[in-house]
mmCIF file of C-alpha atoms in Angstrom:
data_model
loop_
_atom_site.group_PDB
_atom_site.id
_atom_site.type_symbol
_atom_site.label_atom_id
_atom_site.label_comp_id
_atom_site.label_asym_id
_atom_site.label_seq_id
_atom_site.Cartn_x
_atom_site.Cartn_y
_atom_site.Cartn_z
ATOM 1 C CA LYS A 9 58.195 135.939 199.778
ATOM 2 C CA ALA A 10 60.181 135.403 202.840
ATOM 3 C CA GLY A 11 60.099 132.325 205.018
ATOM 4 C CA VAL A 12 59.487 131.909 208.671
ATOM 5 C CA THR A 13 62.385 133.514 210.565
ATOM 6 C CA GLN A 14 63.968 131.559 213.657
ATOM 7 C CA THR A 15 66.655 133.255 215.751
ATOM 8 C CA PRO A 16 69.101 132.418 217.064
ATOM 9 C CA ARG A 17 69.788 129.124 215.038
ATOM 10 C CA TYR A 18 72.018 127.619 217.674
ATOM 11 C CA LEU A 19 72.083 127.914 221.519
ATOM 12 C CA ILE A 20 73.817 127.006 224.430
ATOM 13 C CA LYS A 21 72.425 127.233 228.018
ATOM 14 C CA THR A 22 73.099 125.959 231.412
ATOM 15 C CA ARG A 23 71.180 124.067 233.403
ATOM 16 C CA GLY A 24 68.751 126.793 235.692
ATOM 17 C CA GLN A 25 69.449 129.789 233.327
ATOM 18 C CA GLN A 26 66.389 130.882 230.929
ATOM 19 C CA VAL A 27 66.022 131.717 227.159
ATOM 20 C CA THR A 28 64.138 133.744 225.181
ATOM 21 C CA LEU A 29 63.781 132.201 221.378
ATOM 22 C CA SER A 30 62.007 134.740 218.699
ATOM 23 C CA CYS A 31 59.870 133.524 215.594
ATOM 24 C CA SER A 32 58.652 135.986 212.872
ATOM 25 C CA PRO A 33 56.212 134.784 210.983
ATOM 26 C CA ILE A 34 55.491 134.923 206.806
ATOM 27 C CA SER A 35 54.055 138.335 206.210
ATOM 28 C CA GLY A 36 50.232 138.074 206.717
ATOM 29 C CA HIS A 37 49.681 134.871 208.800
ATOM 30 C CA ARG A 38 48.067 135.680 211.972
ATOM 31 C CA SER A 39 48.667 132.409 213.655
ATOM 32 C CA VAL A 40 52.354 131.269 215.274
ATOM 33 C CA SER A 41 52.502 127.754 216.687
ATOM 34 C CA TRP A 42 55.723 126.227 218.473
ATOM 35 C CA TYR A 43 56.849 122.581 218.909
ATOM 36 C CA GLN A 44 59.559 120.915 220.532
ATOM 37 C CA GLN A 45 61.137 117.802 218.430
ATOM 38 C CA THR A 46 62.994 115.692 220.679
ATOM 39 C CA PRO A 47 64.777 111.868 219.657
ATOM 40 C CA GLY A 48 62.939 110.424 222.594
ATOM 41 C CA GLN A 49 59.476 111.876 222.610
ATOM 42 C CA GLY A 50 59.178 113.084 218.832
ATOM 43 C CA LEU A 51 57.494 116.680 217.733
ATOM 44 C CA GLN A 52 55.047 117.744 220.524
ATOM 45 C CA PHE A 53 52.528 120.898 220.571
ATOM 46 C CA LEU A 54 54.120 123.581 222.921
ATOM 47 C CA PHE A 55 51.157 126.346 222.359
ATOM 48 C CA GLU A 56 49.158 128.162 219.238
ATOM 49 C CA TYR A 57 48.932 132.092 219.401
ATOM 50 C CA PHE A 58 46.789 134.283 217.011
ATOM 51 C CA SER A 59 46.144 137.787 217.719
ATOM 52 C CA GLU A 60 48.505 138.304 220.343
ATOM 53 C CA THR A 61 46.438 135.558 222.424
ATOM 54 C CA GLN A 62 47.065 131.982 223.264
ATOM 55 C CA ARG A 63 44.431 129.711 221.916
ATOM 56 C CA ASN A 64 45.555 126.347 222.424
ATOM 57 C CA LYS A 65 48.689 125.197 224.898
ATOM 58 C CA GLY A 66 50.004 121.639 225.212
ATOM 59 C CA ASN A 67 51.075 119.352 228.058
ATOM 60 C CA PHE A 68 54.318 121.486 229.036
ATOM 61 C CA PRO A 69 55.058 122.631 232.494
ATOM 62 C CA GLY A 70 54.622 126.356 233.592
ATOM 63 C CA ARG A 71 58.327 127.255 232.822
ATOM 64 C CA PHE A 72 57.409 127.026 228.921
ATOM 65 C CA SER A 73 55.838 129.889 228.090
ATOM 66 C CA GLY A 74 55.152 132.629 224.790
ATOM 67 C CA ARG A 75 53.732 135.482 223.618
ATOM 68 C CA GLN A 76 52.833 136.984 220.431
ATOM 69 C CA PHE A 77 53.221 140.608 219.449
ATOM 70 C CA SER A 78 51.082 142.932 217.247
ATOM 71 C CA ASN A 79 53.346 142.347 214.498
ATOM 72 C CA SER A 80 52.563 138.768 214.888
ATOM 73 C CA ARG A 81 56.503 138.083 216.027
ATOM 74 C CA SER A 82 56.478 135.699 218.761
ATOM 75 C CA GLU A 83 58.851 134.682 221.416
ATOM 76 C CA MET A 84 58.864 131.563 223.734
ATOM 77 C CA ASN A 85 60.279 131.406 227.040
ATOM 78 C CA VAL A 86 61.715 128.590 229.287
ATOM 79 C CA SER A 87 63.186 129.203 232.590
ATOM 80 C CA THR A 88 64.915 127.140 235.034
ATOM 81 C CA LEU A 89 66.497 125.019 232.199
ATOM 82 C CA GLU A 90 66.784 121.437 232.593
ATOM 83 C CA LEU A 91 68.968 119.269 231.088
ATOM 84 C CA GLY A 92 65.813 117.499 229.209
ATOM 85 C CA ASP A 93 65.264 120.802 227.641
ATOM 86 C CA SER A 94 67.261 120.312 225.025
ATOM 87 C CA ALA A 95 65.941 119.699 221.930
ATOM 88 C CA LEU A 96 65.119 121.947 218.417
ATOM 89 C CA TYR A 97 62.348 124.120 218.788
ATOM 90 C CA LEU A 98 60.133 124.740 215.704
ATOM 91 C CA CYS A 99 58.070 127.859 215.170
ATOM 92 C CA ALA A 100 55.020 127.324 212.516
ATOM 93 C CA SER A 101 53.410 130.075 211.153
ATOM 94 C CA SER A 102 49.638 130.120 209.629
ATOM 95 C CA LEU A 103 47.255 132.599 208.027
ATOM 96 C CA LEU A 104 44.139 132.013 210.010
ATOM 97 C CA GLY A 105 45.470 128.535 212.136
ATOM 98 C CA GLY A 106 45.794 125.155 210.479
ATOM 99 C CA GLN A 107 42.332 124.964 209.029
ATOM 100 C CA GLY A 108 43.399 122.558 206.681
ATOM 101 C CA ASN A 109 42.830 124.854 203.563
ATOM 102 C CA TYR A 110 46.048 126.906 205.060
ATOM 103 C CA GLY A 111 48.090 124.645 206.581
ATOM 104 C CA TYR A 112 51.520 125.572 208.193
ATOM 105 C CA THR A 113 55.032 126.751 207.147
ATOM 106 C CA PHE A 114 57.502 126.095 209.781
ATOM 107 C CA GLY A 115 60.770 127.662 210.578
ATOM 108 C CA SER A 116 64.228 125.769 210.182
ATOM 109 C CA GLY A 117 64.252 125.901 214.004
ATOM 110 C CA THR A 118 66.555 126.893 217.116
ATOM 111 C CA ARG A 119 68.613 124.073 218.440
ATOM 112 C CA LEU A 120 68.853 124.451 222.213
ATOM 113 C CA THR A 121 71.287 122.550 224.303
ATOM 114 C CA VAL A 122 71.457 122.756 227.752
ATOM 115 C CA VAL A 123 75.251 121.637 229.584
ATOM 116 C CA GLY B 16 42.862 112.075 222.092
ATOM 117 C CA ASP B 17 43.881 111.833 218.517
ATOM 118 C CA SER B 18 46.992 110.193 217.814
ATOM 119 C CA VAL B 19 48.871 109.195 214.290
ATOM 120 C CA THR B 20 50.851 105.687 213.979
ATOM 121 C CA GLN B 21 53.251 105.606 211.633
ATOM 122 C CA MET B 22 55.280 102.825 210.151
ATOM 123 C CA GLU B 23 58.784 102.079 212.154
ATOM 124 C CA GLY B 24 61.498 102.767 210.338
ATOM 125 C CA PRO B 25 64.286 103.124 209.126
ATOM 126 C CA VAL B 26 63.494 102.558 205.630
ATOM 127 C CA THR B 27 66.344 101.608 203.005
ATOM 128 C CA LEU B 28 65.294 101.019 199.614
ATOM 129 C CA SER B 29 67.187 101.412 195.810
ATOM 130 C CA GLU B 30 66.839 104.315 193.579
ATOM 131 C CA GLU B 31 63.738 103.842 191.323
ATOM 132 C CA ALA B 32 61.959 101.399 194.293
ATOM 133 C CA PHE B 33 58.638 101.794 194.896
ATOM 134 C CA LEU B 34 58.289 103.739 198.271
ATOM 135 C CA THR B 35 54.978 103.100 200.686
ATOM 136 C CA ILE B 36 55.216 104.952 204.097
ATOM 137 C CA ASN B 37 51.696 103.618 206.318
ATOM 138 C CA CYS B 38 50.125 105.649 208.222
ATOM 139 C CA THR B 39 46.879 105.286 210.112
ATOM 140 C CA TYR B 40 45.046 108.103 212.499
ATOM 141 C CA THR B 41 42.912 108.198 215.324
ATOM 142 C CA ALA B 42 40.647 111.678 215.369
ATOM 143 C CA THR B 43 37.818 112.826 217.472
ATOM 144 C CA GLY B 44 36.002 114.927 214.516
ATOM 145 C CA TYR B 45 37.347 115.313 210.941
ATOM 146 C CA PRO B 46 41.172 115.978 210.664
ATOM 147 C CA SER B 47 42.538 117.216 208.002
ATOM 148 C CA LEU B 48 45.680 115.237 206.880
ATOM 149 C CA PHE B 49 49.412 116.071 206.205
ATOM 150 C CA TRP B 50 53.049 114.717 205.379
ATOM 151 C CA TYR B 51 56.111 116.723 206.187
ATOM 152 C CA VAL B 52 59.762 116.027 205.358
ATOM 153 C CA GLN B 53 62.604 117.127 207.319
ATOM 154 C CA TYR B 54 65.961 117.248 205.707
ATOM 155 C CA PRO B 55 69.104 116.631 207.936
ATOM 156 C CA GLY B 56 69.475 119.812 209.601
ATOM 157 C CA GLU B 57 66.557 121.986 208.411
ATOM 158 C CA GLY B 58 62.860 122.771 209.802
ATOM 159 C CA LEU B 59 59.580 120.809 208.453
ATOM 160 C CA GLN B 60 58.495 121.033 204.840
ATOM 161 C CA LEU B 61 54.993 120.616 204.161
ATOM 162 C CA LEU B 62 54.716 118.198 201.438
ATOM 163 C CA LEU B 63 51.051 117.104 200.828
ATOM 164 C CA LYS B 64 47.873 117.447 202.480
ATOM 165 C CA ALA B 65 44.186 116.251 201.765
ATOM 166 C CA THR B 66 41.278 117.942 204.023
ATOM 167 C CA LYS B 67 38.378 115.537 203.244
ATOM 168 C CA ALA B 68 37.806 111.860 202.788
ATOM 169 C CA ASP B 69 38.792 110.396 199.265
ATOM 170 C CA ASP B 70 40.957 113.383 198.358
ATOM 171 C CA LYS B 71 44.193 112.424 196.940
ATOM 172 C CA GLY B 72 47.240 114.738 197.879
ATOM 173 C CA SER B 73 50.054 115.301 195.289
ATOM 174 C CA ASN B 74 53.127 117.132 194.964
ATOM 175 C CA LYS B 75 56.760 115.882 193.610
ATOM 176 C CA GLY B 76 55.666 112.790 192.429
ATOM 177 C CA PHE B 77 54.551 111.645 195.966
ATOM 178 C CA GLU B 78 50.936 110.973 196.620
ATOM 179 C CA ALA B 79 48.577 109.932 199.601
ATOM 180 C CA THR B 80 44.656 109.583 199.772
ATOM 181 C CA TYR B 81 42.711 110.277 202.431
ATOM 182 C CA ARG B 82 40.851 107.244 203.789
ATOM 183 C CA LYS B 83 37.948 107.398 206.258
ATOM 184 C CA GLU B 84 36.618 103.968 206.136
ATOM 185 C CA THR B 85 40.346 102.521 207.317
ATOM 186 C CA THR B 86 41.668 105.918 208.912
ATOM 187 C CA SER B 87 44.629 105.640 207.312
ATOM 188 C CA PHE B 88 46.861 108.369 204.696
ATOM 189 C CA HIS B 89 49.683 106.064 203.125
ATOM 190 C CA LEU B 90 52.805 107.665 201.339
ATOM 191 C CA GLU B 91 53.595 106.096 198.096
ATOM 192 C CA LYS B 92 55.861 107.313 195.259
ATOM 193 C CA GLY B 93 56.589 105.059 192.116
ATOM 194 C CA SER B 94 60.361 105.671 191.937
ATOM 195 C CA VAL B 95 62.214 107.254 194.425
ATOM 196 C CA GLN B 96 65.578 109.339 194.255
ATOM 197 C CA VAL B 97 68.524 109.596 196.278
ATOM 198 C CA SER B 98 67.239 113.574 196.874
ATOM 199 C CA ASP B 99 64.239 111.926 198.693
ATOM 200 C CA SER B 100 66.353 110.700 201.481
ATOM 201 C CA ALA B 101 64.912 112.452 204.636
ATOM 202 C CA VAL B 102 62.395 111.561 207.434
ATOM 203 C CA TYR B 103 59.008 111.729 206.665
ATOM 204 C CA PHE B 104 56.146 112.803 209.430
ATOM 205 C CA CYS B 105 52.430 112.352 208.906
ATOM 206 C CA ALA B 106 50.091 114.855 210.581
ATOM 207 C CA LEU B 107 47.112 115.323 211.132
ATOM 208 C CA SER B 108 45.104 118.635 212.602
ATOM 209 C CA VAL B 109 41.349 118.820 213.735
ATOM 210 C CA ASP B 110 39.444 121.771 213.248
ATOM 211 C CA PHE B 111 36.659 123.364 215.655
ATOM 212 C CA GLY B 112 39.287 125.634 217.528
ATOM 213 C CA ASN B 113 42.282 123.061 218.331
ATOM 214 C CA GLU B 114 44.677 124.273 215.678
ATOM 215 C CA LYS B 115 47.473 122.032 216.533
ATOM 216 C CA LEU B 116 49.356 119.607 214.551
ATOM 217 C CA THR B 117 49.614 116.004 215.959
ATOM 218 C CA PHE B 118 52.910 113.988 214.632
ATOM 219 C CA GLY B 119 53.441 110.786 214.055
ATOM 220 C CA THR B 120 57.182 109.427 215.263
ATOM 221 C CA GLY B 121 58.784 110.085 211.758
ATOM 222 C CA THR B 122 60.132 107.403 209.028
ATOM 223 C CA ARG B 123 63.558 107.798 208.076
ATOM 224 C CA LEU B 124 64.504 106.813 204.675
ATOM 225 C CA THR B 125 67.401 106.383 202.869
ATOM 226 C CA ILE B 126 68.008 105.880 199.029
ATOM 227 C CA ILE B 127 71.141 104.421 197.681
ATOM 228 C CA PRO B 128 71.919 104.371 194.374
#
């Protein structure tokens, strides 16, 4: 079966611009989570969506937002980009959420570079 | 809050050596524990998991046992291969409506022939 698909794979943006990243979860999965990975901070949780509702949110400024559509596809948006937003953004899908038995499947990520 | 403390890297071993990567955790409630692996240029892959105390997760020759008394989930492999070179992340997920993964800092493993 198809895995988690993230688009685009690579992105270069200028400081102050905004960006939208896309994630298509595994068919049937209803939970989509987003993580930011940087060399300095490691892997940090951004937010989780389940059935179009944000269920959990990490400690990121309001410039980071997301949404989930009725087909479970998710997008995250970062407005007013800063150099520190350069990172690998990972999406993970799960059948119902990380309730142990189900686990998460990650996509390959979108590498965002802000210049 | 919840946290994962992972063995500092990088770790370099010769092929066929024994591997241990230490992981301890602090969590409210009863977490599920995971090991993820990241190969160069790729996302994370679930390596193994354990959902309750004394459970042993295993996959591809890797093993880890959920030790509640020592709050640990150490990763082991009896004989490593060059293809095991990657970054390994220990993580936890706590139930009760808090479905996020909390990760350790990662351990870079390099296996030399």
